[in-house]
CSV table of C-alpha atoms in Angstrom, one decimal:
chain,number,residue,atom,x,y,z
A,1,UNK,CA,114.1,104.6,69.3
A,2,UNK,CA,111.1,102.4,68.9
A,3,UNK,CA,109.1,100.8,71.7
A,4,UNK,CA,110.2,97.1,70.1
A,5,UNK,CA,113.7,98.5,70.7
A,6,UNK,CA,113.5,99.9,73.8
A,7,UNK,CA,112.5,96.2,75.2
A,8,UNK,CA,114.3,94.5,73.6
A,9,UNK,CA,117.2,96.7,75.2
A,10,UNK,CA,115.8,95.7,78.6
A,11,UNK,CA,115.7,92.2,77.4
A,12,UNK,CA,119.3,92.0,76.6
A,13,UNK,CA,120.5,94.0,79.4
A,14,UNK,CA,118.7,91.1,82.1
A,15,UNK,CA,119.8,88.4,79.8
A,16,UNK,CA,123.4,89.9,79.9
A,17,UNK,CA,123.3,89.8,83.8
A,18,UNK,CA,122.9,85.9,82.9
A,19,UNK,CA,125.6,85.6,80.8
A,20,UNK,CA,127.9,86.8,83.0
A,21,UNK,CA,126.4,84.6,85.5
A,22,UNK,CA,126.9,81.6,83.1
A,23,UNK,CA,129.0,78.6,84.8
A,24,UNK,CA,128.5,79.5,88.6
A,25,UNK,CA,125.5,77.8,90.5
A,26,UNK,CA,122.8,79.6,92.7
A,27,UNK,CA,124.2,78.7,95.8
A,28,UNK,CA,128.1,80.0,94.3
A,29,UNK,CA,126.6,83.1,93.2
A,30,UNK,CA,124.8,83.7,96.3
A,31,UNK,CA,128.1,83.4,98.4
A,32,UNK,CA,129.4,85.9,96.6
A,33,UNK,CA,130.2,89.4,98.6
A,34,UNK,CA,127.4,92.0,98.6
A,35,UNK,CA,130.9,94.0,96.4
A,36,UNK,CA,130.6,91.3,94.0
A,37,UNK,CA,127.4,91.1,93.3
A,38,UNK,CA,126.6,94.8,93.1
A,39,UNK,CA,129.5,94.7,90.5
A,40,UNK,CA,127.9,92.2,88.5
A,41,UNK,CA,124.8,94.7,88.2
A,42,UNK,CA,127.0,97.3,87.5
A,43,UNK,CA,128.0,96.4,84.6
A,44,UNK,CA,124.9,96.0,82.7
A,45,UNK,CA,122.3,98.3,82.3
A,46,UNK,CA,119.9,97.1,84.5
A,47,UNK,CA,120.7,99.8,87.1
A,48,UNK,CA,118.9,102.5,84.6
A,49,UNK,CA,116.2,100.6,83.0
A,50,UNK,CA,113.8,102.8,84.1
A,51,UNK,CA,115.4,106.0,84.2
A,52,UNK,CA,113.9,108.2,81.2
A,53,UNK,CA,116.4,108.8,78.3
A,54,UNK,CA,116.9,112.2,79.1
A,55,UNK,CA,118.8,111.4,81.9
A,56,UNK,CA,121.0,108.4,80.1
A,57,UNK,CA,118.5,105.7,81.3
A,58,UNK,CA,117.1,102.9,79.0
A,59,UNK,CA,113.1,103.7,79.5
A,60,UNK,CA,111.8,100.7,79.6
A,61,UNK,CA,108.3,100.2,81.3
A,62,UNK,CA,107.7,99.3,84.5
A,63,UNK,CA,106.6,95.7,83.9
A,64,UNK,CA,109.5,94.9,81.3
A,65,UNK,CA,111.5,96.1,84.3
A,66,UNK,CA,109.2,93.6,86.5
A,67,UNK,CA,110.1,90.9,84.5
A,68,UNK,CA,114.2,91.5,84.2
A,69,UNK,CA,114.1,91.2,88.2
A,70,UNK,CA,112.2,88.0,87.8
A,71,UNK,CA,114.8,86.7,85.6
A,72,UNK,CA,117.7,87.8,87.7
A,73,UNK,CA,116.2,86.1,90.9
A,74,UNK,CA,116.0,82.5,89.1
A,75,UNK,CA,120.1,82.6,89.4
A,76,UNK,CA,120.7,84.9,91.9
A,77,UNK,CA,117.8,85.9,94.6
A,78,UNK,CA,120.1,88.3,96.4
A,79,UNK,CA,120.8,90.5,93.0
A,80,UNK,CA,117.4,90.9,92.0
A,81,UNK,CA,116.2,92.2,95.9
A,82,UNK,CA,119.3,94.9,95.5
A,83,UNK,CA,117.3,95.8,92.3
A,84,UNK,CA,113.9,96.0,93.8
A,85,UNK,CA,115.2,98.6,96.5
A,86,UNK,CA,117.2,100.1,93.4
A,87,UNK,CA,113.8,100.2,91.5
A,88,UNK,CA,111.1,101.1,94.0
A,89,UNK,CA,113.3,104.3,95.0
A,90,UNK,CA,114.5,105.4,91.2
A,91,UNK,CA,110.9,104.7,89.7
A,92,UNK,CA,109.4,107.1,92.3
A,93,UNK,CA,112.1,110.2,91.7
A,94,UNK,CA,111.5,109.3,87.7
A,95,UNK,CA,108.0,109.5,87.6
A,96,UNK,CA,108.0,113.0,89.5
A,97,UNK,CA,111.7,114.4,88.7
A,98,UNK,CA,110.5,118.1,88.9
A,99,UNK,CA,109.7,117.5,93.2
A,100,UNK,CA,113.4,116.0,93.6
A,101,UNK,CA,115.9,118.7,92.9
A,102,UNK,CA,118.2,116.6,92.6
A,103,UNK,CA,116.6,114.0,90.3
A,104,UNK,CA,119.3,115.2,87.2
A,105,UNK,CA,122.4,114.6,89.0
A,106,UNK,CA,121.2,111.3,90.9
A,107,UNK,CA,119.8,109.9,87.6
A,108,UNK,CA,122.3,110.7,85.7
A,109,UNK,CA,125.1,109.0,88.0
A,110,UNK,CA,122.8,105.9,87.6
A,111,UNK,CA,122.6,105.9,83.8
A,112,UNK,CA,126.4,106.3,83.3
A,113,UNK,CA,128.2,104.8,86.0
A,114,UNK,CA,125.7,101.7,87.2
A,115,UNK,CA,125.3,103.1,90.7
A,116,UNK,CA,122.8,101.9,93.2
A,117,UNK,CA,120.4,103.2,95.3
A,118,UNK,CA,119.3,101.9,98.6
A,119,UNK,CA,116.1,102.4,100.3
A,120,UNK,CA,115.9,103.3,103.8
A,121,UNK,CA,112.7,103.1,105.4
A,122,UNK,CA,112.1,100.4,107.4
A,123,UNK,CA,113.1,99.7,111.0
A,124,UNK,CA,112.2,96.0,111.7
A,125,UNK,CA,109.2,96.5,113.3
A,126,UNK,CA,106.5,94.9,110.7
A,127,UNK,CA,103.2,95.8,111.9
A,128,UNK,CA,104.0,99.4,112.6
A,129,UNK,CA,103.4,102.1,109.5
A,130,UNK,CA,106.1,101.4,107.2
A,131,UNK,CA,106.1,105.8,107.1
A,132,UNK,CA,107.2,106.1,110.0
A,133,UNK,CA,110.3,106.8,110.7
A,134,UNK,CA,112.6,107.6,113.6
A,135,UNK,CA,115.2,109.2,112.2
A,136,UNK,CA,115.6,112.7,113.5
A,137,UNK,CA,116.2,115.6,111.2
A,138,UNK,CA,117.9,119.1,113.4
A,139,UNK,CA,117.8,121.8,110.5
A,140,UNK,CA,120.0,124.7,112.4
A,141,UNK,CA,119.5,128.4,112.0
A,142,UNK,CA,122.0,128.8,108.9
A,143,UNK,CA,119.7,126.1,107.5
A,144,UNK,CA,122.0,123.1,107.8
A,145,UNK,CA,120.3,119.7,108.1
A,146,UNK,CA,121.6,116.7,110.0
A,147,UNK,CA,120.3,113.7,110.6
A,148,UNK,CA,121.2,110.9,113.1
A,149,UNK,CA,119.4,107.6,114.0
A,150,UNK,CA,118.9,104.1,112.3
A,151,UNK,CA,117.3,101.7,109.5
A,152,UNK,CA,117.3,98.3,109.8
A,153,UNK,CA,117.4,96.2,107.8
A,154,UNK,CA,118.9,97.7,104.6
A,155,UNK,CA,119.7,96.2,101.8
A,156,UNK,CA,123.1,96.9,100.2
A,157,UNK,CA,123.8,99.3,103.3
A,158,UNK,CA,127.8,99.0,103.2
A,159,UNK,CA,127.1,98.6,99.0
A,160,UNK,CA,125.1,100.9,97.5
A,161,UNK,CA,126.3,104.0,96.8
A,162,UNK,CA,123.6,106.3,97.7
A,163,UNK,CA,120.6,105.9,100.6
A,164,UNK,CA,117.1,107.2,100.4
A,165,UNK,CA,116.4,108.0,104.0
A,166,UNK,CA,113.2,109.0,105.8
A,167,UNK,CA,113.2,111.5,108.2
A,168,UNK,CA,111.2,113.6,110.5
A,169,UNK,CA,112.0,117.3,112.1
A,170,UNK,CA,111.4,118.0,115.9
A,171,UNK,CA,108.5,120.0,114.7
A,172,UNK,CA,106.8,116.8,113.4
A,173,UNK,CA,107.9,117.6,109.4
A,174,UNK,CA,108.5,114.1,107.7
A,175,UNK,CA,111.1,114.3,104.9
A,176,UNK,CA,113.3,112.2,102.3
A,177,UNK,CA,117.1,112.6,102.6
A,178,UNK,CA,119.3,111.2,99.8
A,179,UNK,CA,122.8,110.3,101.6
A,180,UNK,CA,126.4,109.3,99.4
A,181,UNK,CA,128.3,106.5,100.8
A,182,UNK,CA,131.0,107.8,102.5
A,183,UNK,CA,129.3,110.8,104.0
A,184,UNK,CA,130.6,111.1,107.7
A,185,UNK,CA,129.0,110.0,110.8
A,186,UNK,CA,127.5,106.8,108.6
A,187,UNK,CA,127.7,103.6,110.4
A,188,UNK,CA,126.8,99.8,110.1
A,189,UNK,CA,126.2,97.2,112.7
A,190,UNK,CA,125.7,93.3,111.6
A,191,UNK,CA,122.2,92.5,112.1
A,192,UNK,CA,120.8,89.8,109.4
A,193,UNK,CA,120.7,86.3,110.8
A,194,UNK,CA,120.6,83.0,109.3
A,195,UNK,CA,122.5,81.9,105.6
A,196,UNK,CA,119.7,82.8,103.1
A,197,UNK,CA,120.4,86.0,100.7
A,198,UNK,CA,123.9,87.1,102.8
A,199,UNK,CA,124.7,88.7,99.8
A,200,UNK,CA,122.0,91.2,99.9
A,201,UNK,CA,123.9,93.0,102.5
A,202,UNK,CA,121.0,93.4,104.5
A,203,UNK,CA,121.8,94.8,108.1
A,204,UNK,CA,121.2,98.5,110.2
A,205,UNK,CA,122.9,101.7,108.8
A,206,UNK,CA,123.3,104.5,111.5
A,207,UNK,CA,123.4,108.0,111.0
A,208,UNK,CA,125.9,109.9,113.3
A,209,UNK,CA,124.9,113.5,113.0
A,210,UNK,CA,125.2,113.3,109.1
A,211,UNK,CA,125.1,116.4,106.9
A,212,UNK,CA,123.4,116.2,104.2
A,213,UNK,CA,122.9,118.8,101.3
A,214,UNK,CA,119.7,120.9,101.4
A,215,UNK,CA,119.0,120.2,97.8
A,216,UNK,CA,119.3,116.9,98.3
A,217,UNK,CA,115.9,116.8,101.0
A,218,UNK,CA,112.8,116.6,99.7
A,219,UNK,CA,110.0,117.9,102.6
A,220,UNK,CA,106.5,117.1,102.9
A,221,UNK,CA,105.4,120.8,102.4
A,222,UNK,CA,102.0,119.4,100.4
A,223,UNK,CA,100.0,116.1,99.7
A,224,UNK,CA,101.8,115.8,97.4
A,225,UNK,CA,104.2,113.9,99.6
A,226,UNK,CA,102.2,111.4,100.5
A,227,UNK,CA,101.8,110.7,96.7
A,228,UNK,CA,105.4,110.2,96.5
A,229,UNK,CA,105.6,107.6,99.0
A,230,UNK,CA,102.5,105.8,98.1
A,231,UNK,CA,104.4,106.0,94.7
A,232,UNK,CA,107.4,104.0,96.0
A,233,UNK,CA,105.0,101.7,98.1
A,234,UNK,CA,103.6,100.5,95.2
A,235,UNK,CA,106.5,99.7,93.0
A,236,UNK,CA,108.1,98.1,96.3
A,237,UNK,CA,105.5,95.9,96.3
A,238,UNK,CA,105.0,94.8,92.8
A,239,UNK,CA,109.1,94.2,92.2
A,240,UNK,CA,109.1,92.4,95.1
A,241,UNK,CA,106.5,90.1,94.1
A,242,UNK,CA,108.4,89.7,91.2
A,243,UNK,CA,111.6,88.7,92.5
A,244,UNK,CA,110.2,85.7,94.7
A,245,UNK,CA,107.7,84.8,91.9
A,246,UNK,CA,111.3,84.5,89.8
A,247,UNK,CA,112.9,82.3,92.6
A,248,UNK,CA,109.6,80.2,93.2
A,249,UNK,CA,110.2,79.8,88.9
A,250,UNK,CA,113.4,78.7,89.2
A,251,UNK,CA,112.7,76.1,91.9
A,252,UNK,CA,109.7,75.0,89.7
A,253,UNK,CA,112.7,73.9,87.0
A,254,UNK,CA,114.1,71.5,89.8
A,255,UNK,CA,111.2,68.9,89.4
A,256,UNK,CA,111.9,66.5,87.1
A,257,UNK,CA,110.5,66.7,83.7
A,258,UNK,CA,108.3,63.3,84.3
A,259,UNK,CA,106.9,65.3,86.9
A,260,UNK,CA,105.9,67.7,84.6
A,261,UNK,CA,104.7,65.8,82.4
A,262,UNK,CA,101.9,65.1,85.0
A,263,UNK,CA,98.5,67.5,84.1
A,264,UNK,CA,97.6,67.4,87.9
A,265,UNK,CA,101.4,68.7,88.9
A,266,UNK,CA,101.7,70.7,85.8
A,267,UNK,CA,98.9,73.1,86.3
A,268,UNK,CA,99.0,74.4,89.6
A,269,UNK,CA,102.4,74.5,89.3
A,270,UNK,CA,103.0,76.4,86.1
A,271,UNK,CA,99.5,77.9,85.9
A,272,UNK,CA,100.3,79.6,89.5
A,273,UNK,CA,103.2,80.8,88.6
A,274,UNK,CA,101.5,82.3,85.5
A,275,UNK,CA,98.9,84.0,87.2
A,276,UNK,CA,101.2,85.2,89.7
A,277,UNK,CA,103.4,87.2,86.9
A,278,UNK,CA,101.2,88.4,84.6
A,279,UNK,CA,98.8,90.0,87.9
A,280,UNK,CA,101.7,91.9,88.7
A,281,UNK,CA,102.3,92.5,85.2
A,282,UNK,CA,99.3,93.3,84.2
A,283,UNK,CA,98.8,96.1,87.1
A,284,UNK,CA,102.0,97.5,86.6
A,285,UNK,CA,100.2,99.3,83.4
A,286,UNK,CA,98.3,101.2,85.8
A,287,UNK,CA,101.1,102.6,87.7
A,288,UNK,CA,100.8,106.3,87.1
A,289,UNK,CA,100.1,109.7,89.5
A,290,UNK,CA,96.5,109.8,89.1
A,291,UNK,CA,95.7,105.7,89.9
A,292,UNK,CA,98.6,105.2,93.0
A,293,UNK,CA,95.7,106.2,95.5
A,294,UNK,CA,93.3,102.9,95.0
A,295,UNK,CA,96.6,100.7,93.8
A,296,UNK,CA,98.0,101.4,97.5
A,297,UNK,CA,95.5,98.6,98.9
A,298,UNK,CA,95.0,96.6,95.3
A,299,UNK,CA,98.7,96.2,94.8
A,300,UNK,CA,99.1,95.3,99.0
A,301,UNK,CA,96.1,92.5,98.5
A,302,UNK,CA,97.5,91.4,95.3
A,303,UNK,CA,101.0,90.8,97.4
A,304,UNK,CA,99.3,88.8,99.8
A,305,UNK,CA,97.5,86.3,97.3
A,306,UNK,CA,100.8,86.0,95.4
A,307,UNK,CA,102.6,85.0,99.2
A,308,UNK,CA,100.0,82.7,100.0
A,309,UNK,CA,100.5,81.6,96.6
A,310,UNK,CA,103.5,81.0,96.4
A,311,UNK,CA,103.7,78.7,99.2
A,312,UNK,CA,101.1,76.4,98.2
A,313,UNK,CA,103.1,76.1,94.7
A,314,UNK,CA,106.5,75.4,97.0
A,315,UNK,CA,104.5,72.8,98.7
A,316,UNK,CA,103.6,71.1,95.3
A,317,UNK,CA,106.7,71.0,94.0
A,318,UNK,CA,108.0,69.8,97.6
A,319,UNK,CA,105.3,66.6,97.4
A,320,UNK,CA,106.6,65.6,94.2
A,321,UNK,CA,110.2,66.2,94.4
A,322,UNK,CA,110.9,62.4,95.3
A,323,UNK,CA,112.6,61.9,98.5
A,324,UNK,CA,116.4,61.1,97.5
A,325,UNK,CA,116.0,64.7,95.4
A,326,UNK,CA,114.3,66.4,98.2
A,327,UNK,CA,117.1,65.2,100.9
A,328,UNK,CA,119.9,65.8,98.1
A,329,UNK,CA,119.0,69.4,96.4
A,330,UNK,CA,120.5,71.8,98.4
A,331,UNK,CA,119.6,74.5,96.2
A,332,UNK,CA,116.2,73.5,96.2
A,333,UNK,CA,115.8,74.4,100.0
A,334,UNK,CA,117.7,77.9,99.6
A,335,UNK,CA,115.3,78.7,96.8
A,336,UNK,CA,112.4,77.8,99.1
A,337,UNK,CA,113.4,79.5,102.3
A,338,UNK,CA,114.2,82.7,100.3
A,339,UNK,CA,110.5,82.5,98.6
A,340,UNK,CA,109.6,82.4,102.4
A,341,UNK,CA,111.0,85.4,103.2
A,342,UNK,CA,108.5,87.3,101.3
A,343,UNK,CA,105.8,87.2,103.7
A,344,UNK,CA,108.0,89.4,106.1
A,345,UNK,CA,108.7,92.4,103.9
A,346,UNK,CA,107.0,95.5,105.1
A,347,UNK,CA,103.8,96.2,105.0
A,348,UNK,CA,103.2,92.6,107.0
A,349,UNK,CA,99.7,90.9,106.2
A,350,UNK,CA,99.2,91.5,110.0
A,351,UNK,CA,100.0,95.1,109.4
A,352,UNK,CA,98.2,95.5,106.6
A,353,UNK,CA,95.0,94.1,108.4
A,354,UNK,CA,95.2,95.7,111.3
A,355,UNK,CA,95.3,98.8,109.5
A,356,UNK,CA,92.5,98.4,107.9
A,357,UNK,CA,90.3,97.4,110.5
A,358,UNK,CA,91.1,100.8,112.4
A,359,UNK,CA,90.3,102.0,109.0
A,360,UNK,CA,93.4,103.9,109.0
A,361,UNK,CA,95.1,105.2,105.6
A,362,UNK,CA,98.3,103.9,104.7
């Protein structure tokens, strides 16, 4: 298969997602059930895009996967955030399949049956290290592990249908877990307030003294570890950035075209959004083992340009809206709270800076 071919796979794949889409609005799609839209996904091939072809995925590169999320979040935001955690978790265990023993099975589920993996990590509290984790790992003498404690928020937690959790032992050993919905002893509890991206499914998962398989743990027995998760950091960030540069595109397409007929509204309308896709584009080339230690602060100051960004493009679009739109365009206004909402994914500016100024590592 031929690079041209491969992305143009990728291509039709995302622009599949679309056509199945075709006929419902934003706002209908984005009241569908997390069930709904999850099987929307499903049936394209978006879910292994990245996943190398030895394992039944579609190997595209990371930025032609960059841009399919951008194009799913201009008609649904909710879907292409389910991607993102999808994404940032699978790109990690495909880049490094060798340190995941389970990488083969888990891919391979992915490639053939559309499943989706949901990440994890955080536990709603934005300025703390988004590696740390409070979930407590008890590995018993016959070598059994279980795990019990919470995430929060987690996107597609009743959905997906496996979890990438982190853990820690008693002894101070930080781990990955991979968990199957339906394992016993998991449990969910409502937590995501407000109407913007319900369908994302984003509330706490608990874990109730769950078992999980020992080949399924990966533990941080070398530096290597820390490569893995800087790995996933990384992605996060840039398919994230991706997403609400997609929804701050589609709520671009709202203005009337008069409007855009305007040089002094077209440019730093269009030529933001530009420079906010191709950045993340263009550093997504760079995305391999022996670059992730300087992209861990490039690609985290990149994400907080592209925020402030962002919102100085919603407000232009805002000021020339016209007011009987602006009141009227319901849509508009969900497409601008959810671009919003990217300035409170982990790792938080605040977090980020306060980091830094201790001069602490990520």
């Amino acid at each position: 298969m031929s690079i041209q071919e491969v992305l143009q796979s990728g291509v039709d794949q995302a622009n599949y997602f679309l056509e199945l889409t075709e006929g419902r609005s934003l706002l209908e799609l984005e009241q569908l059930s997390p069930h709904e839209v999850k099987g929307l996904l499903s049936k394209t091939k978006l879910p292994a895009l990245i996943i190398p072809r030895a394992y039944g995925g579609l190997q595209l590169p990371l930025k032609e996967a960059l841009d399919a999320v951008g194009l799913v979040a201009g008609v649904c935001p909710s879907a292409a955030l389910m991607l993102c955690m999808h994404y940032h978790v699978v790109s990690t265990i495909a880049m490094y399949p060798a340190a995941f023993p389970f990488s083969e099975t888990l891919l391979n589920d992915i490639s053939l049956n559309g499943k989706l993996v949901a990440s994890a990590f955080a536990e709603s509290s934005g300025n703390q290290d988004i590696f740390h984790t409070s979930v407590a790992a008890n590995v018993s003498d016959e070598g059994i592990i279980k795990i019990s404690g919470s995430k929060k928020p987690c996107t597609m937690s009743h959905v997906a249908d496996y979890y990438a959790v982190s853990i820690i032992t008693a002894e101070g050993v930080p781990g990955i877990a991979i968990l199957s919905n339906g394992d016993v002893g998991l449990k969910r509890k409502t937590f995501w307030p407000g109407d913007i991206l319900l369908a994302t499914d984003s509330h706490e998962i608990i874990f109730e003294d769950v078992t999980v398989k020992s080949d399924w743990v990966v533990w941080a027995e070398n530096e290597s570890f820390e490569l893995y998760l800087n790995t996933g950091l990384v992605s996060f960030n840039l398919f994230i950035c991706a997403a609400y540069t997609g929804a701050c595109q589609a709520l671009s397409e709202r203005l009337s075209p008069g409007a855009m007929a305007s040089p002094a509204i077209f440019i730093p309308i269009k030529g933001g959004l530009a420079q906010c896709r191709y950045s993340v584009l263009g550093i997504a080339e760079s995305v391999m083992p022996d670059n992730i230690g300087w992209l861990v602060p490039e690609v985290l100051a990149l994400r907080y340009q592209i925020q402030r960004a962002l919102k100085e493009i919603k407000i232009c679009i805002f000021e020339n809206f016209g007011a009987q739109r602006y009141l009227a365009d319901t849509e508009a206004h969900y497409l601008a709270k959810a671009v919003d909402l990217l300035a409170f994914h982990p790792v938080t500016r605040f977090g980020f800076e306060q980091q830094m100024s201790k001069g602490c590592e990520l």
